mmCIF file with all atom_site columns, C-alpha atoms in Angstrom:
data_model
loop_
_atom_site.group_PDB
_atom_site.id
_atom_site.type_symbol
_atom_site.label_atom_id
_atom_site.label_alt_id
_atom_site.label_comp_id
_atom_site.label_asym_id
_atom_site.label_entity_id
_atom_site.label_seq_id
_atom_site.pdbx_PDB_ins_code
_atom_site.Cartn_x
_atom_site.Cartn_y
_atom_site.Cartn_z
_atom_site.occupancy
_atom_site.B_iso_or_equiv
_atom_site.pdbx_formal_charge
_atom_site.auth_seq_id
_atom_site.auth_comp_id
_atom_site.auth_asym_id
_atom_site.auth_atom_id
_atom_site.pdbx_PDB_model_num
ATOM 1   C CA . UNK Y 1 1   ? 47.945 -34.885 -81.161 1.00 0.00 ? 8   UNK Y CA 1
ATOM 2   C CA . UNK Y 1 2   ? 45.871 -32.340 -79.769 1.00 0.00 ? 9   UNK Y CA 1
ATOM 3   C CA . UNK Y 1 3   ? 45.698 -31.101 -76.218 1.00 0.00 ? 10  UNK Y CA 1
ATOM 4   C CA . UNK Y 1 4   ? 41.938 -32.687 -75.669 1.00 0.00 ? 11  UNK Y CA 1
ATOM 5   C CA . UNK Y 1 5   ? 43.091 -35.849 -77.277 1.00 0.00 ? 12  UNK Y CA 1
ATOM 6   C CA . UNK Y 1 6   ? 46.059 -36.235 -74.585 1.00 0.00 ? 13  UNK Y CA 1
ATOM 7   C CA . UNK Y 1 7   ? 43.540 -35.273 -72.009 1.00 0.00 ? 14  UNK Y CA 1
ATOM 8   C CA . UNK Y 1 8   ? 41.336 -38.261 -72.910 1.00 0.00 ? 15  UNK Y CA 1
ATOM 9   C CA . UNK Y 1 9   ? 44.319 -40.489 -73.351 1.00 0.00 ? 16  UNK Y CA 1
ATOM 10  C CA . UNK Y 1 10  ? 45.641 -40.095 -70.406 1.00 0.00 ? 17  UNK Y CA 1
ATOM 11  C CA . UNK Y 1 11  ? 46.755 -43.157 -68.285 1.00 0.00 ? 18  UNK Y CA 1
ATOM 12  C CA . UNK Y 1 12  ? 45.808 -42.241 -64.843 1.00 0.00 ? 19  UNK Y CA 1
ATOM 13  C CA . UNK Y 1 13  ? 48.472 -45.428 -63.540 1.00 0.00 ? 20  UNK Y CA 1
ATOM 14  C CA . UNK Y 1 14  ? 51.475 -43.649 -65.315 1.00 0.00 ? 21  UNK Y CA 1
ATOM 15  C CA . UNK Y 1 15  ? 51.604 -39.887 -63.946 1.00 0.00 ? 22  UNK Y CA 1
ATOM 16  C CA . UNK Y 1 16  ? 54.842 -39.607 -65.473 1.00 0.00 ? 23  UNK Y CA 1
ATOM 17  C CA . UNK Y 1 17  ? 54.322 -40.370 -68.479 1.00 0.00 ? 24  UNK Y CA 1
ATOM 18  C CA . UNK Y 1 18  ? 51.495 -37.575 -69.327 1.00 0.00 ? 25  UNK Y CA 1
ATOM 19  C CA . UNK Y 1 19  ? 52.411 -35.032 -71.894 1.00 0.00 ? 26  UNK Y CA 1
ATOM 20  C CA . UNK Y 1 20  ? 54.488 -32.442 -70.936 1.00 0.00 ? 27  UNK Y CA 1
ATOM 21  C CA . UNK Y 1 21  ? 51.369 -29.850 -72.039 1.00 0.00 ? 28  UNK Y CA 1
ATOM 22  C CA . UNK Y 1 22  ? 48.748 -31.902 -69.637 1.00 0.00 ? 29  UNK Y CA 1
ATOM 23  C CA . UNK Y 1 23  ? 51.400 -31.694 -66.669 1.00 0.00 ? 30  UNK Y CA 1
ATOM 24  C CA . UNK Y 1 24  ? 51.387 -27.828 -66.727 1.00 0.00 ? 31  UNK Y CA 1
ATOM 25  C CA . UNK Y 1 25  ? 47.751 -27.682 -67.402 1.00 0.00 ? 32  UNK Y CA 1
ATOM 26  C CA . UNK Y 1 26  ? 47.112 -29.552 -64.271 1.00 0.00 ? 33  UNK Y CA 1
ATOM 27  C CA . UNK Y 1 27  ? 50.252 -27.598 -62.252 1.00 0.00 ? 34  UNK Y CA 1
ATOM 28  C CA . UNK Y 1 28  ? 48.164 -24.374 -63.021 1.00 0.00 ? 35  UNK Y CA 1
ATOM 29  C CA . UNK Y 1 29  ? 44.893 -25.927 -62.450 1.00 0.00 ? 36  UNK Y CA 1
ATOM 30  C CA . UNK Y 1 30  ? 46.253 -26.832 -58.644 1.00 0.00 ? 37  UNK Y CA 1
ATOM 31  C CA . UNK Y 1 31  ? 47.576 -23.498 -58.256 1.00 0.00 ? 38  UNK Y CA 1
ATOM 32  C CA . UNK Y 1 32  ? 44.703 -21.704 -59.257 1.00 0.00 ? 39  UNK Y CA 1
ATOM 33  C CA . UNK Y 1 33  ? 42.244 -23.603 -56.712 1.00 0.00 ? 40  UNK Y CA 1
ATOM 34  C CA . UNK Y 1 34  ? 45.064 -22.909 -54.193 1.00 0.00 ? 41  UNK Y CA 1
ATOM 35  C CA . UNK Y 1 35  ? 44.656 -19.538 -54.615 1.00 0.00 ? 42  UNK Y CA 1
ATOM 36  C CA . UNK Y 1 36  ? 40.805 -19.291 -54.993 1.00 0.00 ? 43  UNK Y CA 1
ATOM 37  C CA . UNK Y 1 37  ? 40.630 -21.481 -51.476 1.00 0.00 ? 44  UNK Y CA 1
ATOM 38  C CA . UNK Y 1 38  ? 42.839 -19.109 -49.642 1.00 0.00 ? 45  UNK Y CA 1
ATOM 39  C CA . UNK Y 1 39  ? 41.339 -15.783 -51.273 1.00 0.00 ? 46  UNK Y CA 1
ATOM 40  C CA . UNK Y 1 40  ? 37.994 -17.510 -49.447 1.00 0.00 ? 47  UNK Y CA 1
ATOM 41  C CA . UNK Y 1 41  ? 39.207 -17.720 -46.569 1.00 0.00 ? 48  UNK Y CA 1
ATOM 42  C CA . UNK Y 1 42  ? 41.033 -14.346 -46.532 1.00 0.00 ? 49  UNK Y CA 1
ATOM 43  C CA . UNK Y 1 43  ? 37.810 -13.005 -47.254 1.00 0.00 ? 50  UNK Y CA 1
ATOM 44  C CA . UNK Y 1 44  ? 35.592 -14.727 -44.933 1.00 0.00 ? 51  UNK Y CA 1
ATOM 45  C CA . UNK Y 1 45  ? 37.944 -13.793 -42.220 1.00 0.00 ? 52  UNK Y CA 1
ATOM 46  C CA . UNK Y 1 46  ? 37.747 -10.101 -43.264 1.00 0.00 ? 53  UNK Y CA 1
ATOM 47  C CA . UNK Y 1 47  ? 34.071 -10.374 -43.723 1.00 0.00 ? 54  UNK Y CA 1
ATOM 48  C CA . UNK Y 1 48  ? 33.550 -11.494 -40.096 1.00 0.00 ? 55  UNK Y CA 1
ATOM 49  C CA . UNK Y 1 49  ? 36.085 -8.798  -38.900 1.00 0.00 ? 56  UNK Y CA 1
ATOM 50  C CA . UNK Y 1 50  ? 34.188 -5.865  -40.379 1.00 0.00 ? 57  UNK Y CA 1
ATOM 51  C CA . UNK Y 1 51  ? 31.028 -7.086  -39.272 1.00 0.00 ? 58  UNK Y CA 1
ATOM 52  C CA . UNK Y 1 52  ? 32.574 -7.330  -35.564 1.00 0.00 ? 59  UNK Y CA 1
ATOM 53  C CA . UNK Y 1 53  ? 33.962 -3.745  -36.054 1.00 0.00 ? 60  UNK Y CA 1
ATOM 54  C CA . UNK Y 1 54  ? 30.577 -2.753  -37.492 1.00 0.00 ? 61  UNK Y CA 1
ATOM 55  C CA . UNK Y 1 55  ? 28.580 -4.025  -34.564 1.00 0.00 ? 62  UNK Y CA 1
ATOM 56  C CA . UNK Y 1 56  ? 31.290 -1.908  -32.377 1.00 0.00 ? 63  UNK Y CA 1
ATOM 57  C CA . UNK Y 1 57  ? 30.702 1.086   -34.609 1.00 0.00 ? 64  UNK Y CA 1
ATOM 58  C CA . UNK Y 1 58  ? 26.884 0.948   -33.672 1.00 0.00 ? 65  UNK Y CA 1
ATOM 59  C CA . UNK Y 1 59  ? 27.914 0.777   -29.742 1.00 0.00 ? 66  UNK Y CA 1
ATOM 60  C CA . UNK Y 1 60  ? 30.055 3.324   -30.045 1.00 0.00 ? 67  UNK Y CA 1
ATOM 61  C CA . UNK Y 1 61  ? 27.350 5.646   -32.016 1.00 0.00 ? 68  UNK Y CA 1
ATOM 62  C CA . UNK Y 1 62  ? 24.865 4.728   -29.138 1.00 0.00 ? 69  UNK Y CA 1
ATOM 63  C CA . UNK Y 1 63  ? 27.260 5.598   -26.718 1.00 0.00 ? 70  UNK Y CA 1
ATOM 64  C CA . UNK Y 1 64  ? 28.072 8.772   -28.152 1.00 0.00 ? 71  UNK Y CA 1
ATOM 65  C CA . UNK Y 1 65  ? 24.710 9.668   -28.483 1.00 0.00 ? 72  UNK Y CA 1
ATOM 66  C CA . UNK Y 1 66  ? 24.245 8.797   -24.471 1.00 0.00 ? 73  UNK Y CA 1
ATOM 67  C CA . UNK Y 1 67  ? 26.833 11.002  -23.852 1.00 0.00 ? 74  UNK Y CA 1
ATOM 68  C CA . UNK Y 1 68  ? 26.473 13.690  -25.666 1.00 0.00 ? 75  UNK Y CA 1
ATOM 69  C CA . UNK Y 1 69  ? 22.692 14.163  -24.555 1.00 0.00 ? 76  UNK Y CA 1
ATOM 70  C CA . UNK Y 1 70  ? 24.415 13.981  -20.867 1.00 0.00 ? 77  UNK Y CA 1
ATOM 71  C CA . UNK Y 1 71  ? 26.564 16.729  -21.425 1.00 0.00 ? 78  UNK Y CA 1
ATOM 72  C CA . UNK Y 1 72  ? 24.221 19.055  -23.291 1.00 0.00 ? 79  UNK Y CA 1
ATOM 73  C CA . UNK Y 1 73  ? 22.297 18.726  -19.896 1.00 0.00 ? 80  UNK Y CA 1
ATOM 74  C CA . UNK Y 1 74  ? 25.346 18.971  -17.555 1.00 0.00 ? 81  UNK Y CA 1
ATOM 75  C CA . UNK Y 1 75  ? 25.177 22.350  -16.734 1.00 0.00 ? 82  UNK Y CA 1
ATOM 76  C CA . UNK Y 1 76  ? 21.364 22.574  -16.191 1.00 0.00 ? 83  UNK Y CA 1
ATOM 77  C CA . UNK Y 1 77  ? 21.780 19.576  -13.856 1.00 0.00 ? 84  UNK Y CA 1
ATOM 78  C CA . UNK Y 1 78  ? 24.581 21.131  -11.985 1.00 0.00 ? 85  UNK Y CA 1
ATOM 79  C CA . UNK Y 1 79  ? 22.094 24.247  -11.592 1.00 0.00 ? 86  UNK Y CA 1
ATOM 80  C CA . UNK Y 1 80  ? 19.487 22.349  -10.400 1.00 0.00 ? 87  UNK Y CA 1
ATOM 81  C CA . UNK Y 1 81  ? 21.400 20.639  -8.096  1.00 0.00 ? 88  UNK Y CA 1
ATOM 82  C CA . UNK Y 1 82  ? 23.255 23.899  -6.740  1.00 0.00 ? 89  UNK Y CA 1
ATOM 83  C CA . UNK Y 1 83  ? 19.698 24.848  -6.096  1.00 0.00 ? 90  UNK Y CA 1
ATOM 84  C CA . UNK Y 1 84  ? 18.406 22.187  -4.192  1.00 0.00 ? 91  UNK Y CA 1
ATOM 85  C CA . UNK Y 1 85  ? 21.683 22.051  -1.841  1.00 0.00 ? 92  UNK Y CA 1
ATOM 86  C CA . UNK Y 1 86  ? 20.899 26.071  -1.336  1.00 0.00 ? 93  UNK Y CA 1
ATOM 87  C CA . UNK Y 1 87  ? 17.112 25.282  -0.570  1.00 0.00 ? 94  UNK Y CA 1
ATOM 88  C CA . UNK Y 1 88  ? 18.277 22.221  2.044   1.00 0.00 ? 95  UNK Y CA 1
ATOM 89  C CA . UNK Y 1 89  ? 20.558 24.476  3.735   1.00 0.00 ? 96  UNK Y CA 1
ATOM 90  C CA . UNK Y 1 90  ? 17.693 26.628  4.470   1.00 0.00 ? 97  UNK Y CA 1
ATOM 91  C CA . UNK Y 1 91  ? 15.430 24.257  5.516   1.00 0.00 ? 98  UNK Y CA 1
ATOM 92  C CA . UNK Y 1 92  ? 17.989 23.032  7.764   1.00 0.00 ? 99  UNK Y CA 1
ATOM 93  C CA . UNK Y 1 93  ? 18.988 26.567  8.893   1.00 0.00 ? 100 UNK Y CA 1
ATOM 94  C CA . UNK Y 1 94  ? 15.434 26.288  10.848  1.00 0.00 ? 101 UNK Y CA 1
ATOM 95  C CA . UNK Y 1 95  ? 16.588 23.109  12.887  1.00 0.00 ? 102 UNK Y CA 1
ATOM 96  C CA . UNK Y 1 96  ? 18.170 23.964  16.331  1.00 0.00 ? 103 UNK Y CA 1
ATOM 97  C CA . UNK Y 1 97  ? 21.606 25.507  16.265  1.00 0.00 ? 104 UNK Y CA 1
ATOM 98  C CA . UNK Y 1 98  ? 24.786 24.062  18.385  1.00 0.00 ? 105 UNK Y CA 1
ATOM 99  C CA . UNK Y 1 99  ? 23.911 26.408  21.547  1.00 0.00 ? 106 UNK Y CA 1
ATOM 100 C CA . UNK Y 1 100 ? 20.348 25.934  21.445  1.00 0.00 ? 107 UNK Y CA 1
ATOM 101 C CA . UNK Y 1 101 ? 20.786 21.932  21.629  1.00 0.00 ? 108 UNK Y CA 1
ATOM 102 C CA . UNK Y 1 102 ? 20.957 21.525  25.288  1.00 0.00 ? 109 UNK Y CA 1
ATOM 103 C CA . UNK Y 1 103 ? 17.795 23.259  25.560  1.00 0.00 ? 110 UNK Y CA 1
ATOM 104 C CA . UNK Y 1 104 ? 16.093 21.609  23.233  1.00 0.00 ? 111 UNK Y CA 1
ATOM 105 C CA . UNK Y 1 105 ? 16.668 18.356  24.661  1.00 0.00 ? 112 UNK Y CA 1
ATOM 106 C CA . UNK Y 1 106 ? 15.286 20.063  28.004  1.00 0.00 ? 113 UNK Y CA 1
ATOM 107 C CA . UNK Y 1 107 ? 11.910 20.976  25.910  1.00 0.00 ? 114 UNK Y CA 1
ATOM 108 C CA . UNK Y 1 108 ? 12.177 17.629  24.962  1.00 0.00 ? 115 UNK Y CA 1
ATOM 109 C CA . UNK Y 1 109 ? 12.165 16.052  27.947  1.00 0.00 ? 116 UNK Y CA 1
ATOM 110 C CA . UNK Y 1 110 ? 9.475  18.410  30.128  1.00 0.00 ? 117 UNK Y CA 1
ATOM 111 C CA . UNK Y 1 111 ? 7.111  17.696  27.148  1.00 0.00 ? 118 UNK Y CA 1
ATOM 112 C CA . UNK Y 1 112 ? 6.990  13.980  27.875  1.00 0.00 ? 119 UNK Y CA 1
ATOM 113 C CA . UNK Y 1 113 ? 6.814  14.202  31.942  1.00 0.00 ? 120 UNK Y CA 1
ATOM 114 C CA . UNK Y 1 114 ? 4.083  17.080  31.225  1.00 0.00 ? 121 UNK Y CA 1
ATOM 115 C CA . UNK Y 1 115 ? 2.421  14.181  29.082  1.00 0.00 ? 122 UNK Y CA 1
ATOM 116 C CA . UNK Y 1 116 ? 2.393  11.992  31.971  1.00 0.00 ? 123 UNK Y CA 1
ATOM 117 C CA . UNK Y 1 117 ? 4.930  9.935   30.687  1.00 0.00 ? 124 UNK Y CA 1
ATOM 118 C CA . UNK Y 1 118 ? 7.346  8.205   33.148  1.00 0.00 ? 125 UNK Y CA 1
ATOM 119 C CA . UNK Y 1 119 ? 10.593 9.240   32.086  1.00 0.00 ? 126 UNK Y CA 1
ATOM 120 C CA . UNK Y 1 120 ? 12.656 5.751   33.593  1.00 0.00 ? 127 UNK Y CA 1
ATOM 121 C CA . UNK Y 1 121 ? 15.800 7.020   31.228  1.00 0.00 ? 128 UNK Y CA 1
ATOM 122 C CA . UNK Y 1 122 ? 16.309 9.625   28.818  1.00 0.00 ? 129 UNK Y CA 1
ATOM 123 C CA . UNK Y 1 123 ? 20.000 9.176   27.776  1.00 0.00 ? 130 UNK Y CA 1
ATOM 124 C CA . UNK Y 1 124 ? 21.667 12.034  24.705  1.00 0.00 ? 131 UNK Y CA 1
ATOM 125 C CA . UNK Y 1 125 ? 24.756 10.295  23.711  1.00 0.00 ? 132 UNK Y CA 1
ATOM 126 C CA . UNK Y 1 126 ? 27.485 12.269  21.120  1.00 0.00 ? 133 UNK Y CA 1
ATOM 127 C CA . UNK Y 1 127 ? 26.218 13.432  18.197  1.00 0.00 ? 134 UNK Y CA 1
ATOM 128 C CA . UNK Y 1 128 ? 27.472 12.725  14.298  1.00 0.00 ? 135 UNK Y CA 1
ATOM 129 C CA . UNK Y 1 129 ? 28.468 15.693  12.345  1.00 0.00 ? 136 UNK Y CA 1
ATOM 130 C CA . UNK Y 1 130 ? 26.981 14.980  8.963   1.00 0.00 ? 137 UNK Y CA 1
ATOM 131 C CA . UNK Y 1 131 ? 27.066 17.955  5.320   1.00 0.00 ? 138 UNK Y CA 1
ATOM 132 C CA . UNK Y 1 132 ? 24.984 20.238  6.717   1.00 0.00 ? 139 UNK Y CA 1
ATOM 133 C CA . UNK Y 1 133 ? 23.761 18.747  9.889   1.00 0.00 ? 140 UNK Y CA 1
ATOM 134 C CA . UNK Y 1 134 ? 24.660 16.693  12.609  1.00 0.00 ? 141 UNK Y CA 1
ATOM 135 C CA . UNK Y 1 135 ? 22.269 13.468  14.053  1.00 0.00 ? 142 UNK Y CA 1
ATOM 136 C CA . UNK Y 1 136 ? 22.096 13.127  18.048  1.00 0.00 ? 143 UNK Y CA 1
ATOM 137 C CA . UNK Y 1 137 ? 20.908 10.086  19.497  1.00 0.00 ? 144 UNK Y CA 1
ATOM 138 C CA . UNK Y 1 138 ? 18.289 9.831   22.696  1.00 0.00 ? 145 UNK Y CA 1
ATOM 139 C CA . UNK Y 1 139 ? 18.415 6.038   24.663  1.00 0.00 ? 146 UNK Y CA 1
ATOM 140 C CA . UNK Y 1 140 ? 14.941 6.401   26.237  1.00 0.00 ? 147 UNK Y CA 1
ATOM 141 C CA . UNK Y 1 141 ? 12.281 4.419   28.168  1.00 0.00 ? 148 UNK Y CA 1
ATOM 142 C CA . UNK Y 1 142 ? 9.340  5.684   28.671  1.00 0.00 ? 149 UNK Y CA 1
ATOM 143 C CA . UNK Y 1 143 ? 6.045  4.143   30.276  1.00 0.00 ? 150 UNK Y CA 1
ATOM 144 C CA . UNK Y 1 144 ? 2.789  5.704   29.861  1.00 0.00 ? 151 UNK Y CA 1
ATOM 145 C CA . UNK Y 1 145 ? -0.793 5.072   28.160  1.00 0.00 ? 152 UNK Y CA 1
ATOM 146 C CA . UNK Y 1 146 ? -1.407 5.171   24.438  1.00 0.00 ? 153 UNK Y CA 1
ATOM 147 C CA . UNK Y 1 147 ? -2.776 8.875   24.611  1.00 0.00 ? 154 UNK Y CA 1
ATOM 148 C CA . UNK Y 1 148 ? -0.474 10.183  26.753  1.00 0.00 ? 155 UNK Y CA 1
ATOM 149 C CA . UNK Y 1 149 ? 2.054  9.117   24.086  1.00 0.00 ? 156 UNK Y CA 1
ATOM 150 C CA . UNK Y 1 150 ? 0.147  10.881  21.545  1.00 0.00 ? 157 UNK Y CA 1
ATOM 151 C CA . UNK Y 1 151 ? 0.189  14.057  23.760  1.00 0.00 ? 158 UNK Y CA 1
ATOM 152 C CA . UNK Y 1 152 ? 3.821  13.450  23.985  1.00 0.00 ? 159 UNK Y CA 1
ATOM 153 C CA . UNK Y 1 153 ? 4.277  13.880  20.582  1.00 0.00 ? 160 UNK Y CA 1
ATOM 154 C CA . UNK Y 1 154 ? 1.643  16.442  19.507  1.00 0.00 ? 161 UNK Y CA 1
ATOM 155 C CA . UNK Y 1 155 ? 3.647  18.620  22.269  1.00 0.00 ? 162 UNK Y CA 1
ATOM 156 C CA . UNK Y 1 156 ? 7.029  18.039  20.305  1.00 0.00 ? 163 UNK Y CA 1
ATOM 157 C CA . UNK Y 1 157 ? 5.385  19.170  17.161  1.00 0.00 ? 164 UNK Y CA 1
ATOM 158 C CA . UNK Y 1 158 ? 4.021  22.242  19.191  1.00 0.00 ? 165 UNK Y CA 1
ATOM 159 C CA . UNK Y 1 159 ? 7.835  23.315  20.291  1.00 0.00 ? 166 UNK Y CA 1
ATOM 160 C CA . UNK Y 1 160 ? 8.658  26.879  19.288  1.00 0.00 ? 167 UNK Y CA 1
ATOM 161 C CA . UNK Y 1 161 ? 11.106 25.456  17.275  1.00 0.00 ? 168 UNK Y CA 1
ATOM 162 C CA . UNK Y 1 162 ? 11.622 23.193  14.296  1.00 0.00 ? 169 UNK Y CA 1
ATOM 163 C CA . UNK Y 1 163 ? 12.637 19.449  16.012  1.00 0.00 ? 170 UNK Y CA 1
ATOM 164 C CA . UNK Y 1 164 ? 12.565 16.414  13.802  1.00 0.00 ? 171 UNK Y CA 1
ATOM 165 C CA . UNK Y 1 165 ? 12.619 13.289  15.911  1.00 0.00 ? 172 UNK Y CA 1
ATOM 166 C CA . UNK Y 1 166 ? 13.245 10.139  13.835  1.00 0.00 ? 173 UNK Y CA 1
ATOM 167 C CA . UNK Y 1 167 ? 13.196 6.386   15.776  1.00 0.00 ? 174 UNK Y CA 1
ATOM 168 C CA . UNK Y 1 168 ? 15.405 3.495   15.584  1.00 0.00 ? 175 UNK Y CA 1
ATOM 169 C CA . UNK Y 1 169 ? 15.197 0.068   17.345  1.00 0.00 ? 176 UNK Y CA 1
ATOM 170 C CA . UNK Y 1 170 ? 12.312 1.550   19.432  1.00 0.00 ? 177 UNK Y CA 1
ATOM 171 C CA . UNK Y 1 171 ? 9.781  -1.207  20.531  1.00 0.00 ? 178 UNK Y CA 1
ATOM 172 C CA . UNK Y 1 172 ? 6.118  -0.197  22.025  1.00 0.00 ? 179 UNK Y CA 1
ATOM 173 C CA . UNK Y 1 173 ? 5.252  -3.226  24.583  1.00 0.00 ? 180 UNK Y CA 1
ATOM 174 C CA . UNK Y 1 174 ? 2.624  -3.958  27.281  1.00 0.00 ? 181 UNK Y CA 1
ATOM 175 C CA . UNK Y 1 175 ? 4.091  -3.242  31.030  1.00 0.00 ? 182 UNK Y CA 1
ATOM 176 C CA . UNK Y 1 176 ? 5.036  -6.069  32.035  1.00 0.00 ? 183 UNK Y CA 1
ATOM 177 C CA . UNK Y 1 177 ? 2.309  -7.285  35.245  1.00 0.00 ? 184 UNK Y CA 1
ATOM 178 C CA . UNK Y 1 178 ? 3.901  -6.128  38.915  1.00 0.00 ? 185 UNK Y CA 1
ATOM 179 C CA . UNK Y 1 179 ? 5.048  -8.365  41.401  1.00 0.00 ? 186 UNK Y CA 1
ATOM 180 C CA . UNK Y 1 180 ? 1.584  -8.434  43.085  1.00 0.00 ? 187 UNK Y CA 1
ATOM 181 C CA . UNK Y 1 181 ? 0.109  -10.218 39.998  1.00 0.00 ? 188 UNK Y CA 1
ATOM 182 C CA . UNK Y 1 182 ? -1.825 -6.707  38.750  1.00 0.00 ? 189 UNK Y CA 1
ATOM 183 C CA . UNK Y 1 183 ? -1.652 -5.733  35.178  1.00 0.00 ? 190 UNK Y CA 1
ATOM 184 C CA . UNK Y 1 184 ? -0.569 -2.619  33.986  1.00 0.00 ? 191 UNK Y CA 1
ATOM 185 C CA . UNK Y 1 185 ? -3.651 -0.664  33.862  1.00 0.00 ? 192 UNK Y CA 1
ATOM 186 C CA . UNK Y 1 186 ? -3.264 0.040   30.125  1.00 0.00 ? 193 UNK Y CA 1
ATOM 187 C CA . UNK Y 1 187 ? -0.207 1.284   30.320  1.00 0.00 ? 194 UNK Y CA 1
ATOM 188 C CA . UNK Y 1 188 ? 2.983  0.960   27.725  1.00 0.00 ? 195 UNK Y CA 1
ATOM 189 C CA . UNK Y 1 189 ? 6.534  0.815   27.524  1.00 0.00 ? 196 UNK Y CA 1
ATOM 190 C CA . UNK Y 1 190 ? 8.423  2.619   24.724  1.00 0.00 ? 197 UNK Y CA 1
ATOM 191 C CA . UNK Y 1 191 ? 12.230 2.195   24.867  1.00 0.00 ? 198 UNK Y CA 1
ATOM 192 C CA . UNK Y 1 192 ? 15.115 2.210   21.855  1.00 0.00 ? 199 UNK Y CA 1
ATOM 193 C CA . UNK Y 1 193 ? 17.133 5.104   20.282  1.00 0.00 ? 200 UNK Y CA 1
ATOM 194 C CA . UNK Y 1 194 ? 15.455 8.220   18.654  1.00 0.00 ? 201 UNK Y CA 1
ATOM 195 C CA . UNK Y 1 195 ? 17.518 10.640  16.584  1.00 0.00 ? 202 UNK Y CA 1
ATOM 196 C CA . UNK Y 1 196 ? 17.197 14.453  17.134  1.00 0.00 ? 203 UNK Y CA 1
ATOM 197 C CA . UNK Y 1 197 ? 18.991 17.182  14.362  1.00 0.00 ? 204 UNK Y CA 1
ATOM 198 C CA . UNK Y 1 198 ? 21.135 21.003  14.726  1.00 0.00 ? 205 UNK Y CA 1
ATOM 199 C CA . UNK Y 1 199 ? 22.219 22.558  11.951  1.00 0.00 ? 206 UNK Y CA 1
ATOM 200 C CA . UNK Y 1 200 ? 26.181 23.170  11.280  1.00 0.00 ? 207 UNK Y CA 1
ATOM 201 C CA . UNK Y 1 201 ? 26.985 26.521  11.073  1.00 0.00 ? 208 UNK Y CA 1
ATOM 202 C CA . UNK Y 1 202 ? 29.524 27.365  8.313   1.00 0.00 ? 209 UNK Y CA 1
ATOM 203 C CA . UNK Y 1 203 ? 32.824 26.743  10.003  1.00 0.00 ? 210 UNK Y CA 1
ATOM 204 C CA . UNK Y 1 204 ? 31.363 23.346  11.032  1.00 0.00 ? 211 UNK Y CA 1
ATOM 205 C CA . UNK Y 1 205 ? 30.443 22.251  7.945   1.00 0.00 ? 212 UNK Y CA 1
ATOM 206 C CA . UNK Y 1 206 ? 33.839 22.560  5.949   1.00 0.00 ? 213 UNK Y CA 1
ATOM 207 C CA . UNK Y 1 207 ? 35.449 21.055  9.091   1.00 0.00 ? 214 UNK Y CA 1
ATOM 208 C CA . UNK Y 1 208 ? 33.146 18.031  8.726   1.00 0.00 ? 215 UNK Y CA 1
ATOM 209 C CA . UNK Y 1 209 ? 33.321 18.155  5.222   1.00 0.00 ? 216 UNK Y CA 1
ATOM 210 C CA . UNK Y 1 210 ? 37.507 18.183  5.704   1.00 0.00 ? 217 UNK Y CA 1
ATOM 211 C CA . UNK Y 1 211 ? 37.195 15.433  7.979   1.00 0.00 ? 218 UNK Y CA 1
ATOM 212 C CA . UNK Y 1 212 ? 35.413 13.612  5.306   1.00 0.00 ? 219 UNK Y CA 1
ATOM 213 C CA . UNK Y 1 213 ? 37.504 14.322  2.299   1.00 0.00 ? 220 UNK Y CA 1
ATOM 214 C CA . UNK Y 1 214 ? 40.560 12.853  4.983   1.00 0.00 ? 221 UNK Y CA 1
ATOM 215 C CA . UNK Y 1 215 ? 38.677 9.555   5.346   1.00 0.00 ? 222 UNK Y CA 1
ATOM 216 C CA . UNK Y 1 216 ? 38.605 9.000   1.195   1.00 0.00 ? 223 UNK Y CA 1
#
């Protein structure tokens, strides 16, 4: 009997009794989907692995890229920044040094009571070394009328001397009416915490910037 007569004889209730030809026909047959199943699998789970590395291949391409366009520009950055540190020391090279401070705040002061300006506290507390300058707070009240504010401050711009004056917390309010019941003729009260600047001279400067390399 042939083998395609035995497979179309076959008794599917009696297993054992199939030809011993149909037995290893089907033993291979198994076998062979076995391995086609798991050679599927293998290679699904390689396919998805090689895309995953692909996509990281791309990131690391773009981040190459990023890179290497930083560093081709590195040193002209650096330049440019050395620069601009050398051209802000200048500038502040023309703000008050250490020894002209005190006199400063002097100027400071006889330019608001030459204003008019009622000087009820003018308070320099310790100042804040910073890179290449250090910050000095003023407390200060002063009462006066709108323009003789604005004379106030026209006569700090007109100092012989380069003075930036910066303002924190300061409030601008109506004078408050006097015990009599009288208003304050115009007048207004400007209190709160203005900043004046020095430059650091060289020695000052790598001691702050010591002090600051300490803290990190």
């Amino acid at each position: 009997m042939s083998f395609f007569s035995d497979l179309q004889n076959l008794d599917r209730n009696n297993v054992g009794g199939w030809p011993q030809s149909v037995k290893i026909f089907f033993t291979v047959l198994v076998l062979v989907v076995v391995l086609l199943l798991g050679w599927y699998f293998h290679v699904s789970d390689q396919q998805d692995s090689l895309n995953t590395l692909a996509n990281k291949e791309n990131s690391l391409k773009q981040e190459f890229s990023t890179k290497q366009a930083k560093s081709v520009n590195l040193e002209a950055l650096e330049q440019q920044l050395n620069e601009m540190q050398d051209m802000l020391r200048q500038l502040l090279r023309q703000l008050p040094s250490k020894t002209e401070m005190p006199e400063l705040l002097t100027d400071i002061s006889q330019t608001a009571q030459a204003a008019g300006l009622e000087p009820d506290l003018f308070q320099p507390g310790p100042e804040t070394p910073k890179d290449f300058y250090a910050e000095k707070p003023i407390t200060l009240k002063f009462t006066g009328t709108y323009h003789q504010f604005g004379t106030f401050i026209s006569g700090v711009a007109s100092l012989p001397r380069v003075v930036i004056l910066t303002l924190h917390d300061v409030t601008l309010t109506p004078k408050a009416p006097t015990k009599a019941g009288t208003a304050g003729s115009g007048q207004l009260v400007l209190q709160g915490t203005v900043k004046t600047y020095r430059y650091l001279d060289d020695d000052e400067s790598a001691a702050a910037a010591n002090k600051a390399g300490a803290k990190k």
